[in-house]
Amino acid sequence: MNRARLTLDPRRRVAPVPRRLFGSFVEHLGRCVYGGIYEPGHPTADADGFRADVLALVRELGVTTVRYPGGNFVSSYRWEDGVGPVDQRPARLDLAWHSLETNAFGLDEFMRWLGKADVEPIMAVNLGTRGTAEAVDLLEYANHRGGSHLADQRRDNGTPDPYGIRLWCLGNEMDGPWQVGARTATEYGRLAAQTAKAMRRFDPDLELIACGSSHYGMPTFGTWERDVLTEAYDDVDLISLHAYYQPVDDDLPSFLASAEDMDRYIDSVTAIADSVGAIRKSTKKIMIAFDEWNVWYQSAAPSKPPSGEDWPVAPPLLEDHYSVADAVVVGGLLISLLRHSDRVTAACQAQLVNVIAPIMTEPGGSAWRQTIFHPFARTAQHARGAVLDVLRDGSTTTTDRYGEVDAVDAVSTWDESTGEMTVFLVNRVTDTPAEVTVDVSGVQVTGIIECVTVGGTDLDARNTPDGPDHAAPRANGTAQQAGAGVQLTLPPASWSMLRLQAAEVTP
Ligand code: AHR
């Protein structure tokens, strides 16, 4: 049996839980839009063609923000193609995913869908094949009240009130050679700064995200962030990070410890951003938008239809089927994001439906939950109030990829308004349970509301449209109050959530 002691104190706070941490991503890719959120003719489709079964699952998932419309797709997208009368919209070749884009779904449809899902948009502009002018045009169409050409077009298209979109991505993965219109760091940094300046002439309060590296392993990682921020530090608010995890050579222990990589990646970008700020003697801090993250089996499902003459509409791409182990990893990655909530103020699990997604759909049929749905939904629902700085002490485990790491990873939140303290935990060891002692000071634990676990068994099991739901959280009956704290046992390779009721103690 491994052991871990976690010490929590509501006076030791990292930051308020950023609600934008529980974002997702809808890209025009595969069946995410067409056949995912939008399927006119589906038995549950509403008058707008939005699937009500998918909308219900999106609400249950607890998503707070959705990034749109890409992704690689945005780097050759003309947003104007997707507005106005649908029968007059042009079909275009999507160079990112070798597909045909019908443009039946565009900005106005997305914003309507978003209203029904009750989430906030993160809008990406194309800085690949396009530039500042088109970004500002899109901003005018979306956010200006009226009386100008593009704002009046929006009104004529049926939306009198401006959308008021606050958060904008200045391009996507502009360092990636696979990107249509990839650039050098300095070229991109100047373009991002110039575009940001122009957008701020319309509204100085927009929140703007510059592209960081496409991933931590990029050969230009580090110098890219430094050079982009050297050009754009004063003009942007956040820098993006993207990371996808998968087991390498069946190395499950390292895979379960993927949050180590996420921790290091966030810490590195924070250090680089702060060093650029320090050189400039700036008091401003650049925040982090981890606006693509997930488990992705990069070679398991096709990422492109076969090249050639055929440009299919919404082909099934990147349709990973997730295991219980993947759900445990997703729970662990959310712990890392929460732990860094003083710097990571927005994040998007990529993606929302069908494409490396927690929600899957059958054409004309059902919508169902993948294993990874559950830790996300529970964390989004119960991580409230402030993130606490958890002191961890106990057994370690050795992984091939990250060396010696804590056997149990954890983070906690404290909601002063309800007196609820929630602890999210992962036992990363594949063959040994962990006995955890949660020590709480500053408040008195008065009861255990709930303790649930995902994993521990059936790590390879995957959900299907007909069930069963292998990663549905099950009650963990081991949690009990012990002295001033709580003790519980975590099965090997598992994610858990412990909800405590607590009362402030008056000294
Ligand atoms: O999410 C799938 C793709 O991964 C996105 O389009 C791109 O930004 C990233 O490389």
PDB file of N, CA, C and O in Angstrom, residues 449-485:
ATOM      1  N   ILE A 449     -19.654  14.633   1.914  1.00  0.00           N
ATOM      2  CA  ILE A 449     -20.836  14.728   1.044  1.00  0.00           C
ATOM      3  C   ILE A 449     -20.855  13.552   0.073  1.00  0.00           C
ATOM      4  O   ILE A 449     -21.861  12.906  -0.156  1.00  0.00           O
ATOM      5  N   GLU A 450     -19.684  13.277  -0.501  1.00  0.00           N
ATOM      6  CA  GLU A 450     -19.630  12.280  -1.557  1.00  0.00           C
ATOM      7  C   GLU A 450     -18.176  11.930  -1.823  1.00  0.00           C
ATOM      8  O   GLU A 450     -17.304  12.787  -1.720  1.00  0.00           O
ATOM      9  N   CYS A 451     -17.912  10.676  -2.138  1.00  0.00           N
ATOM     10  CA  CYS A 451     -16.582  10.305  -2.628  1.00  0.00           C
ATOM     11  C   CYS A 451     -16.797   9.330  -3.784  1.00  0.00           C
ATOM     12  O   CYS A 451     -17.463   8.301  -3.621  1.00  0.00           O
ATOM     13  N   VAL A 452     -16.299   9.674  -4.969  1.00  0.00           N
ATOM     14  CA  VAL A 452     -16.495   8.806  -6.143  1.00  0.00           C
ATOM     15  C   VAL A 452     -15.165   8.530  -6.827  1.00  0.00           C
ATOM     16  O   VAL A 452     -14.216   9.326  -6.715  1.00  0.00           O
ATOM     17  N   THR A 453     -15.128   7.407  -7.534  1.00  0.00           N
ATOM     18  CA  THR A 453     -13.892   6.977  -8.187  1.00  0.00           C
ATOM     19  C   THR A 453     -14.193   6.521  -9.615  1.00  0.00           C
ATOM     20  O   THR A 453     -15.238   5.941  -9.888  1.00  0.00           O
ATOM     21  N   VAL A 454     -13.238   6.799 -10.500  1.00  0.00           N
ATOM     22  CA  VAL A 454     -13.263   6.276 -11.879  1.00  0.00           C
ATOM     23  C   VAL A 454     -11.985   5.472 -12.044  1.00  0.00           C
ATOM     24  O   VAL A 454     -10.914   5.928 -11.649  1.00  0.00           O
ATOM     25  N   GLY A 455     -12.080   4.304 -12.628  1.00  0.00           N
ATOM     26  CA  GLY A 455     -10.869   3.508 -12.892  1.00  0.00           C
ATOM     27  C   GLY A 455     -10.633   2.483 -11.813  1.00  0.00           C
ATOM     28  O   GLY A 455     -11.549   2.091 -11.100  1.00  0.00           O
ATOM     29  N   GLY A 456      -9.385   2.041 -11.721  1.00  0.00           N
ATOM     30  CA  GLY A 456      -9.043   0.991 -10.774  1.00  0.00           C
ATOM     31  C   GLY A 456      -9.166  -0.391 -11.402  1.00  0.00           C
ATOM     32  O   GLY A 456      -8.352  -1.265 -11.161  1.00  0.00           O
ATOM     33  N   THR A 457     -10.189  -0.581 -12.227  1.00  0.00           N
ATOM     34  CA  THR A 457     -10.362  -1.851 -12.949  1.00  0.00           C
ATOM     35  C   THR A 457     -10.742  -1.528 -14.388  1.00  0.00           C
ATOM     36  O   THR A 457     -11.049  -0.373 -14.708  1.00  0.00           O
ATOM     37  N   ASP A 458     -10.721  -2.557 -15.213  1.00  0.00           N
ATOM     38  CA  ASP A 458     -11.165  -2.421 -16.618  1.00  0.00           C
ATOM     39  C   ASP A 458     -10.507  -1.242 -17.331  1.00  0.00           C
ATOM     40  O   ASP A 458     -11.177  -0.491 -18.056  1.00  0.00           O
ATOM     41  N   LEU A 459      -9.215  -1.078 -17.152  1.00  0.00           N
ATOM     42  CA  LEU A 459      -8.560   0.125 -17.684  1.00  0.00           C
ATOM     43  C   LEU A 459      -8.664   0.235 -19.201  1.00  0.00           C
ATOM     44  O   LEU A 459      -8.594   1.322 -19.758  1.00  0.00           O
ATOM     45  N   ASP A 460      -8.796  -0.918 -19.865  1.00  0.00           N
ATOM     46  CA  ASP A 460      -8.884  -0.884 -21.333  1.00  0.00           C
ATOM     47  C   ASP A 460     -10.315  -0.754 -21.846  1.00  0.00           C
ATOM     48  O   ASP A 460     -10.523  -0.643 -23.056  1.00  0.00           O
ATOM     49  N   ALA A 461     -11.276  -0.807 -20.934  1.00  0.00           N
ATOM     50  CA  ALA A 461     -12.680  -0.802 -21.384  1.00  0.00           C
ATOM     51  C   ALA A 461     -13.027   0.541 -22.033  1.00  0.00           C
ATOM     52  O   ALA A 461     -12.526   1.589 -21.634  1.00  0.00           O
ATOM     53  N   ARG A 462     -13.854   0.467 -23.057  1.00  0.00           N
ATOM     54  CA  ARG A 462     -14.291   1.671 -23.788  1.00  0.00           C
ATOM     55  C   ARG A 462     -15.803   1.668 -23.898  1.00  0.00           C
ATOM     56  O   ARG A 462     -16.403   0.592 -24.015  1.00  0.00           O
ATOM     57  N   ASN A 463     -16.395   2.829 -23.898  1.00  0.00           N
ATOM     58  CA  ASN A 463     -17.855   2.911 -24.024  1.00  0.00           C
ATOM     59  C   ASN A 463     -18.281   2.733 -25.482  1.00  0.00           C
ATOM     60  O   ASN A 463     -17.489   2.990 -26.395  1.00  0.00           O
ATOM     61  N   THR A 464     -19.507   2.327 -25.654  1.00  0.00           N
ATOM     62  CA  THR A 464     -20.092   2.209 -26.995  1.00  0.00           C
ATOM     63  C   THR A 464     -21.470   2.872 -26.943  1.00  0.00           C
ATOM     64  O   THR A 464     -21.969   3.158 -25.850  1.00  0.00           O
ATOM     65  N   PRO A 465     -22.114   3.080 -28.093  1.00  0.00           N
ATOM     66  CA  PRO A 465     -23.420   3.746 -28.071  1.00  0.00           C
ATOM     67  C   PRO A 465     -24.431   3.012 -27.196  1.00  0.00           C
ATOM     68  O   PRO A 465     -25.320   3.637 -26.609  1.00  0.00           O
ATOM     69  N   ASP A 466     -24.291   1.698 -27.070  1.00  0.00           N
ATOM     70  CA  ASP A 466     -25.303   0.942 -26.316  1.00  0.00           C
ATOM     71  C   ASP A 466     -24.922   0.706 -24.861  1.00  0.00           C
ATOM     72  O   ASP A 466     -25.602  -0.050 -24.171  1.00  0.00           O
ATOM     73  N   GLY A 467     -23.819   1.280 -24.394  1.00  0.00           N
ATOM     74  CA  GLY A 467     -23.384   1.075 -23.010  1.00  0.00           C
ATOM     75  C   GLY A 467     -22.685  -0.254 -22.875  1.00  0.00           C
ATOM     76  O   GLY A 467     -22.466  -0.939 -23.867  1.00  0.00           O
ATOM     77  N   PRO A 468     -22.242  -0.651 -21.657  1.00  0.00           N
ATOM     78  CA  PRO A 468     -22.378   0.131 -20.441  1.00  0.00           C
ATOM     79  C   PRO A 468     -21.377   1.286 -20.390  1.00  0.00           C
ATOM     80  O   PRO A 468     -20.454   1.340 -21.196  1.00  0.00           O
ATOM     81  N   ASP A 469     -21.612   2.167 -19.405  1.00  0.00           N
ATOM     82  CA  ASP A 469     -20.770   3.347 -19.250  1.00  0.00           C
ATOM     83  C   ASP A 469     -19.644   3.008 -18.278  1.00  0.00           C
ATOM     84  O   ASP A 469     -19.783   3.131 -17.068  1.00  0.00           O
ATOM     85  N   HIS A 470     -18.493   2.576 -18.836  1.00  0.00           N
ATOM     86  CA  HIS A 470     -17.435   2.018 -18.002  1.00  0.00           C
ATOM     87  C   HIS A 470     -16.798   2.998 -17.029  1.00  0.00           C
ATOM     88  O   HIS A 470     -16.192   2.579 -16.055  1.00  0.00           O
ATOM     89  N   ALA A 471     -16.863   4.281 -17.334  1.00  0.00           N
ATOM     90  CA  ALA A 471     -16.180   5.234 -16.457  1.00  0.00           C
ATOM     91  C   ALA A 471     -17.155   6.061 -15.632  1.00  0.00           C
ATOM     92  O   ALA A 471     -16.760   7.067 -15.039  1.00  0.00           O
ATOM     93  N   ALA A 472     -18.410   5.635 -15.580  1.00  0.00           N
ATOM     94  CA  ALA A 472     -19.355   6.380 -14.732  1.00  0.00           C
ATOM     95  C   ALA A 472     -18.837   6.336 -13.293  1.00  0.00           C
ATOM     96  O   ALA A 472     -18.528   5.250 -12.784  1.00  0.00           O
ATOM     97  N   PRO A 473     -18.694   7.484 -12.629  1.00  0.00           N
ATOM     98  CA  PRO A 473     -18.116   7.484 -11.286  1.00  0.00           C
ATOM     99  C   PRO A 473     -18.918   6.592 -10.341  1.00  0.00           C
ATOM    100  O   PRO A 473     -20.146   6.625 -10.318  1.00  0.00           O
ATOM    101  N   ARG A 474     -18.203   5.751  -9.578  1.00  0.00           N
ATOM    102  CA  ARG A 474     -18.896   4.879  -8.625  1.00  0.00           C
ATOM    103  C   ARG A 474     -18.507   5.295  -7.216  1.00  0.00           C
ATOM    104  O   ARG A 474     -17.413   5.842  -6.997  1.00  0.00           O
ATOM    105  N   ALA A 475     -19.414   5.026  -6.272  1.00  0.00           N
ATOM    106  CA  ALA A 475     -19.161   5.447  -4.892  1.00  0.00           C
ATOM    107  C   ALA A 475     -17.903   4.759  -4.368  1.00  0.00           C
ATOM    108  O   ALA A 475     -17.705   3.565  -4.578  1.00  0.00           O
ATOM    109  N   ASN A 476     -17.061   5.552  -3.712  1.00  0.00           N
ATOM    110  CA  ASN A 476     -15.875   4.999  -3.042  1.00  0.00           C
ATOM    111  C   ASN A 476     -16.200   5.007  -1.545  1.00  0.00           C
ATOM    112  O   ASN A 476     -16.175   6.054  -0.897  1.00  0.00           O
ATOM    113  N   GLY A 477     -16.518   3.829  -1.026  1.00  0.00           N
ATOM    114  CA  GLY A 477     -17.000   3.740   0.353  1.00  0.00           C
ATOM    115  C   GLY A 477     -15.899   3.774   1.401  1.00  0.00           C
ATOM    116  O   GLY A 477     -16.188   3.635   2.595  1.00  0.00           O
ATOM    117  N   THR A 478     -14.659   3.991   0.980  1.00  0.00           N
ATOM    118  CA  THR A 478     -13.570   3.934   1.973  1.00  0.00           C
ATOM    119  C   THR A 478     -13.400   5.244   2.731  1.00  0.00           C
ATOM    120  O   THR A 478     -12.709   5.281   3.752  1.00  0.00           O
ATOM    121  N   ALA A 479     -13.978   6.335   2.203  1.00  0.00           N
ATOM    122  CA  ALA A 479     -13.719   7.644   2.831  1.00  0.00           C
ATOM    123  C   ALA A 479     -14.390   7.738   4.196  1.00  0.00           C
ATOM    124  O   ALA A 479     -15.581   7.461   4.333  1.00  0.00           O
ATOM    125  N   GLN A 480     -13.629   8.075   5.211  1.00  0.00           N
ATOM    126  CA  GLN A 480     -14.221   8.266   6.542  1.00  0.00           C
ATOM    127  C   GLN A 480     -13.483   9.363   7.306  1.00  0.00           C
ATOM    128  O   GLN A 480     -12.282   9.563   7.108  1.00  0.00           O
ATOM    129  N   GLN A 481     -14.207  10.046   8.158  1.00  0.00           N
ATOM    130  CA  GLN A 481     -13.585  11.084   8.975  1.00  0.00           C
ATOM    131  C   GLN A 481     -12.684  10.428   9.996  1.00  0.00           C
ATOM    132  O   GLN A 481     -13.034   9.406  10.588  1.00  0.00           O
ATOM    133  N   ALA A 482     -11.503  10.999  10.174  1.00  0.00           N
ATOM    134  CA  ALA A 482     -10.551  10.454  11.151  1.00  0.00           C
ATOM    135  C   ALA A 482      -9.887  11.640  11.826  1.00  0.00           C
ATOM    136  O   ALA A 482      -9.128  12.366  11.187  1.00  0.00           O
ATOM    137  N   GLY A 483     -10.203  11.861  13.088  1.00  0.00           N
ATOM    138  CA  GLY A 483      -9.662  13.013  13.808  1.00  0.00           C
ATOM    139  C   GLY A 483     -10.101  14.285  13.121  1.00  0.00           C
ATOM    140  O   GLY A 483     -11.270  14.462  12.772  1.00  0.00           O
ATOM    141  N   ALA A 484      -9.105  15.166  12.852  1.00  0.00           N
ATOM    142  CA  ALA A 484      -9.443  16.437  12.206  1.00  0.00           C
ATOM    143  C   ALA A 484      -9.472  16.298  10.692  1.00  0.00           C
ATOM    144  O   ALA A 484      -9.693  17.271   9.984  1.00  0.00           O
ATOM    145  N   GLY A 485      -9.247  15.117  10.192  1.00  0.00           N
ATOM    146  CA  GLY A 485      -9.171  14.962   8.738  1.00  0.00           C
ATOM    147  C   GLY A 485     -10.037  13.832   8.227  1.00  0.00           C
ATOM    148  O   GLY A 485     -11.014  13.419   8.847  1.00  0.00           O
TER     149      GLY A 485
END
